[in-house]
Short mmCIF file of C-alpha atoms in Angstrom, two decimals:
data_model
loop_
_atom_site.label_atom_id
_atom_site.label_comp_id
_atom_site.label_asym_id
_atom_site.label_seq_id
_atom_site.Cartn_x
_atom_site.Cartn_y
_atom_site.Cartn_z
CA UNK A 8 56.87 19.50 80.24
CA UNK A 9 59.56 18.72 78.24
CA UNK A 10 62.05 15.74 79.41
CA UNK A 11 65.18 16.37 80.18
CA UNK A 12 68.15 16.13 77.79
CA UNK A 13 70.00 12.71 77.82
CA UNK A 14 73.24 13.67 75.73
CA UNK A 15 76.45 14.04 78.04
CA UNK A 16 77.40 17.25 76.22
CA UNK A 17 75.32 19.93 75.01
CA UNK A 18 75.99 23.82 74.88
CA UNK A 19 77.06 23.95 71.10
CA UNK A 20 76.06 26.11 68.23
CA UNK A 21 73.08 24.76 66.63
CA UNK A 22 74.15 22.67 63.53
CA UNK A 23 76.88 20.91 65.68
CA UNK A 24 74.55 20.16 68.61
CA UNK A 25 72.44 18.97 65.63
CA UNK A 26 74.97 16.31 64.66
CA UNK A 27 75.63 15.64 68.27
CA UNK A 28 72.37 14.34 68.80
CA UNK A 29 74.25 10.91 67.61
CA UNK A 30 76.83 9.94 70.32
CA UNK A 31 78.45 6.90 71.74
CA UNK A 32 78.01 6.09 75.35
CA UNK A 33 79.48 2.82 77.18
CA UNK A 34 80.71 1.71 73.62
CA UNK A 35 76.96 2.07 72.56
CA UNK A 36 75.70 4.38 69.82
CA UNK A 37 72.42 6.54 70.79
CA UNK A 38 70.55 8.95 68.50
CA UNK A 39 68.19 11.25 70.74
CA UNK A 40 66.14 11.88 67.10
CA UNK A 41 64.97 8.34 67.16
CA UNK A 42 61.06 9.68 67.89
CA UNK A 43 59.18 13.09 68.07
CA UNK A 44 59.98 13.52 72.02
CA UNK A 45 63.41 13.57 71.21
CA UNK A 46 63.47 15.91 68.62
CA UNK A 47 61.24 17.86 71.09
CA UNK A 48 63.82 17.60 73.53
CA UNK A 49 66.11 18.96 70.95
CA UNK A 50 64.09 22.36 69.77
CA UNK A 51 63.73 22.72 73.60
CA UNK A 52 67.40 23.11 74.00
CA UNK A 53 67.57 25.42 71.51
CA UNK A 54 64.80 27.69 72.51
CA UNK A 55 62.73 26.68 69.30
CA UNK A 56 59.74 24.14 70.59
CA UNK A 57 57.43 27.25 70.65
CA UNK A 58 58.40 27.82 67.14
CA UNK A 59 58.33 24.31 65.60
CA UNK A 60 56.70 21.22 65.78
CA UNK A 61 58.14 18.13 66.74
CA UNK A 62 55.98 15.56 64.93
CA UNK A 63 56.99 12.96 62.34
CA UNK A 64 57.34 15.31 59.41
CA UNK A 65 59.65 17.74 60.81
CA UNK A 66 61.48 14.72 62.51
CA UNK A 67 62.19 13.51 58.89
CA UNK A 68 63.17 16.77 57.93
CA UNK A 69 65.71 17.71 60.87
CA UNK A 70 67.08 13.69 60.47
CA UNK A 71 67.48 14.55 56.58
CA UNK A 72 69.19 18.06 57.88
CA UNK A 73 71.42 15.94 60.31
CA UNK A 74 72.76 13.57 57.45
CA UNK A 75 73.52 16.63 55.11
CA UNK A 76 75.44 18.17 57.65
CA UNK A 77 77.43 15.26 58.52
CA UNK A 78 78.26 14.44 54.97
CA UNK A 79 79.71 18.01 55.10
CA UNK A 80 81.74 18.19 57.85
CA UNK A 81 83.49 14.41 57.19
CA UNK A 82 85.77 16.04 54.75
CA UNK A 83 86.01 17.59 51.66
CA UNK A 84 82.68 18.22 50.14
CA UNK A 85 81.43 17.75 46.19
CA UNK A 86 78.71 18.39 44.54
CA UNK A 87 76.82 15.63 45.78
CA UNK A 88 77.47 16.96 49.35
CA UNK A 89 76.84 20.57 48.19
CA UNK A 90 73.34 19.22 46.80
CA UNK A 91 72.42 17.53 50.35
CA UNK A 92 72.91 21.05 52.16
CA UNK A 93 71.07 22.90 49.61
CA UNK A 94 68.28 20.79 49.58
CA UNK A 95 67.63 21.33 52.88
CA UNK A 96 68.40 25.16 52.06
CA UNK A 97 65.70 25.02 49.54
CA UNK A 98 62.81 24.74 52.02
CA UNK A 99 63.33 28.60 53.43
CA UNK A 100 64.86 31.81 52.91
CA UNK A 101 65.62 34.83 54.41
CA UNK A 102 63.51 38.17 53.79
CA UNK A 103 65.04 41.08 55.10
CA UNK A 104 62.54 43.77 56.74
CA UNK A 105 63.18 47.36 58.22
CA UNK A 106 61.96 47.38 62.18
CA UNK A 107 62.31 49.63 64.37
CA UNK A 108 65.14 48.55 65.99
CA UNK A 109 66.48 49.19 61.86
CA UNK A 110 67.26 46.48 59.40
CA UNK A 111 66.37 42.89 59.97
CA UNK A 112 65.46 39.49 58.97
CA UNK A 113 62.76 36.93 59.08
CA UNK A 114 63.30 33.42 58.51
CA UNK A 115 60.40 31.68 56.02
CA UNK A 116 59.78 28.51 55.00
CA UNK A 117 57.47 26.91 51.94
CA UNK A 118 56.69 24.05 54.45
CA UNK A 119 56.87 24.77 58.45
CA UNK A 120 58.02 21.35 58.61
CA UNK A 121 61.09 22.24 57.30
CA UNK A 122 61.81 24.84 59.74
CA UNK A 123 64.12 23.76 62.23
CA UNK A 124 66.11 21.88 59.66
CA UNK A 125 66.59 25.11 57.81
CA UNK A 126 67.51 26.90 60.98
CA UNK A 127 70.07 24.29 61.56
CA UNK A 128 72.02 24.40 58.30
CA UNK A 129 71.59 27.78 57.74
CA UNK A 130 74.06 27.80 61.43
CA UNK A 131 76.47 25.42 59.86
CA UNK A 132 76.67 28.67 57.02
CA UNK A 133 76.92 31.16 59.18
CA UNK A 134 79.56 28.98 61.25
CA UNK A 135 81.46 28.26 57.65
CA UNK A 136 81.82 32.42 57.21
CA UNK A 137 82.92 32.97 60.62
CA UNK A 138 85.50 30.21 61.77
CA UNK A 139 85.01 27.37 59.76
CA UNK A 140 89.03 25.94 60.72
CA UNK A 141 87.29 26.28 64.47
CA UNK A 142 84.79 22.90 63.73
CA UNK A 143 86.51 19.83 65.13
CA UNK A 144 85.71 16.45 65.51
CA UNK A 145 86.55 15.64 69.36
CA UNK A 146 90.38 13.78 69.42
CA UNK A 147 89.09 11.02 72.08
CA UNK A 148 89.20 8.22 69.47
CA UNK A 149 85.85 6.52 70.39
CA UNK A 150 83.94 9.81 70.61
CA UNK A 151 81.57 11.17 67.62
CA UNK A 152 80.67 14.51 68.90
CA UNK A 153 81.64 18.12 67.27
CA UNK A 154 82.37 21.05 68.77
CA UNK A 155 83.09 24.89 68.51
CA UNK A 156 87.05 25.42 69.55
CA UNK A 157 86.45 28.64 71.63
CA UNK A 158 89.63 28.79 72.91
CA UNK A 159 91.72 31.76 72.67
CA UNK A 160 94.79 29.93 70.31
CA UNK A 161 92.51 27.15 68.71
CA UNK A 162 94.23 24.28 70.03
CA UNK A 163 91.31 22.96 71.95
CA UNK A 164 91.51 18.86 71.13
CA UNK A 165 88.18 17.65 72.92
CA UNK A 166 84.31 18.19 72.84
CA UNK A 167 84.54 18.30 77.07
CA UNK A 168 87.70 18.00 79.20
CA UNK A 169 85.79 16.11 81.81
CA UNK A 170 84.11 13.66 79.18
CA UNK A 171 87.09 12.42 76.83
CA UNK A 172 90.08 14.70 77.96
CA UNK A 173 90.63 13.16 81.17
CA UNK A 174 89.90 9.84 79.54
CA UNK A 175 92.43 10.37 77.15
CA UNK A 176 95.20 11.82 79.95
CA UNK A 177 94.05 8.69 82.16
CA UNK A 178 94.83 6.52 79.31
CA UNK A 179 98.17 7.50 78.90
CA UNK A 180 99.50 7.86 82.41
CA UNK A 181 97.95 4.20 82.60
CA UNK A 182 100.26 3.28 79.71
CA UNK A 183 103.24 4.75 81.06
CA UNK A 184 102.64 3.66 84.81
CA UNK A 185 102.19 -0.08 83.30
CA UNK A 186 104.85 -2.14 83.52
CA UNK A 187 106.72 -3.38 80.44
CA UNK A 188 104.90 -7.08 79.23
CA UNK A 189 101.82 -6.63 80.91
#
């Protein structure tokens, strides 16, 4: 049995719940990938603990996956960014394969170790071809999570309304209901 997950916010696509397994709670930072039961905590989230092991190899590899992504999404990448991503791209490729169902794809990897990583950039690609001006860094100033802006005219501003956006609104009605020198 798998324990449960300790991250306030979950529910994102892969590569961003990825970099959200850093996040700040009580002015303290956390990192649920700090030992194998997290990252098993992780894959179970995600559907993938059936599919991947979560020992200290792939734990490496998904922490190594985690750093490439974040050096990517900080700002403007270079080639030394570019590199990070691919080296984690270089473990696994795609072979496409006719089924049934018609065309398709299977995921392999030259070391299974390197599996969930893989998976996990390889969503931050597919991610960067369908809305990459829809990956935001949440606008509460003391939060580190990403998120997915869903919303119908993009203007979502936080990674949970209940987390930071009513922190944020409480902050300012705080401000304005304070009296002047206090």
């Amino acid at each position: 049995m798998t324990e449960p997950d300790p991250r306030p916010f979950v529910r994102e696509p892969l590569a961003l719940d990825l970099l959200n397994t850093w996040w700040k709670e009580h002015g303290r930072l956390h990192d649920l990938l700090d030992s194998p039961s997290g990252l098993r905590v992780w894959l179970a989230g995600h559907g993938m603990a059936d599919r991947f092991a979560a020992d200290e190899e792939s734990l490496k590899a998904v922490v190594h996956a985690r750093d490439a992504l974040a050096a990517a999404v900080a700002g403007p990448g270079g080639p030394a960014v570019y590199r990070q991503v691919d080296d984690v791209l270089a473990h696994g490729r795609v072979r496409l394969t006719l089924t049934a169902e018609g065309p398709g794809q299977t995921a392999e990897f030259d070391d299974p170790a390197w599996g969930a990583a893989w998976t996990a950039v390889r969503d931050y690609l597919d991610l960067l071809a369908t809305a990459p001006d829809r990956i935001r860094l949440c606008a509460q100033p003391d939060c580190i999570r990403y998120f997915l802006d869903t919303s119908r005219n993009g203007t979502r501003r936080w990674c949970s309304m209940s987390l930071c956006g009513n922190r944020v609104k409480a902050a300012r009605h705080y401000a304005r209901a304070r009296p002047p020198g206090v």
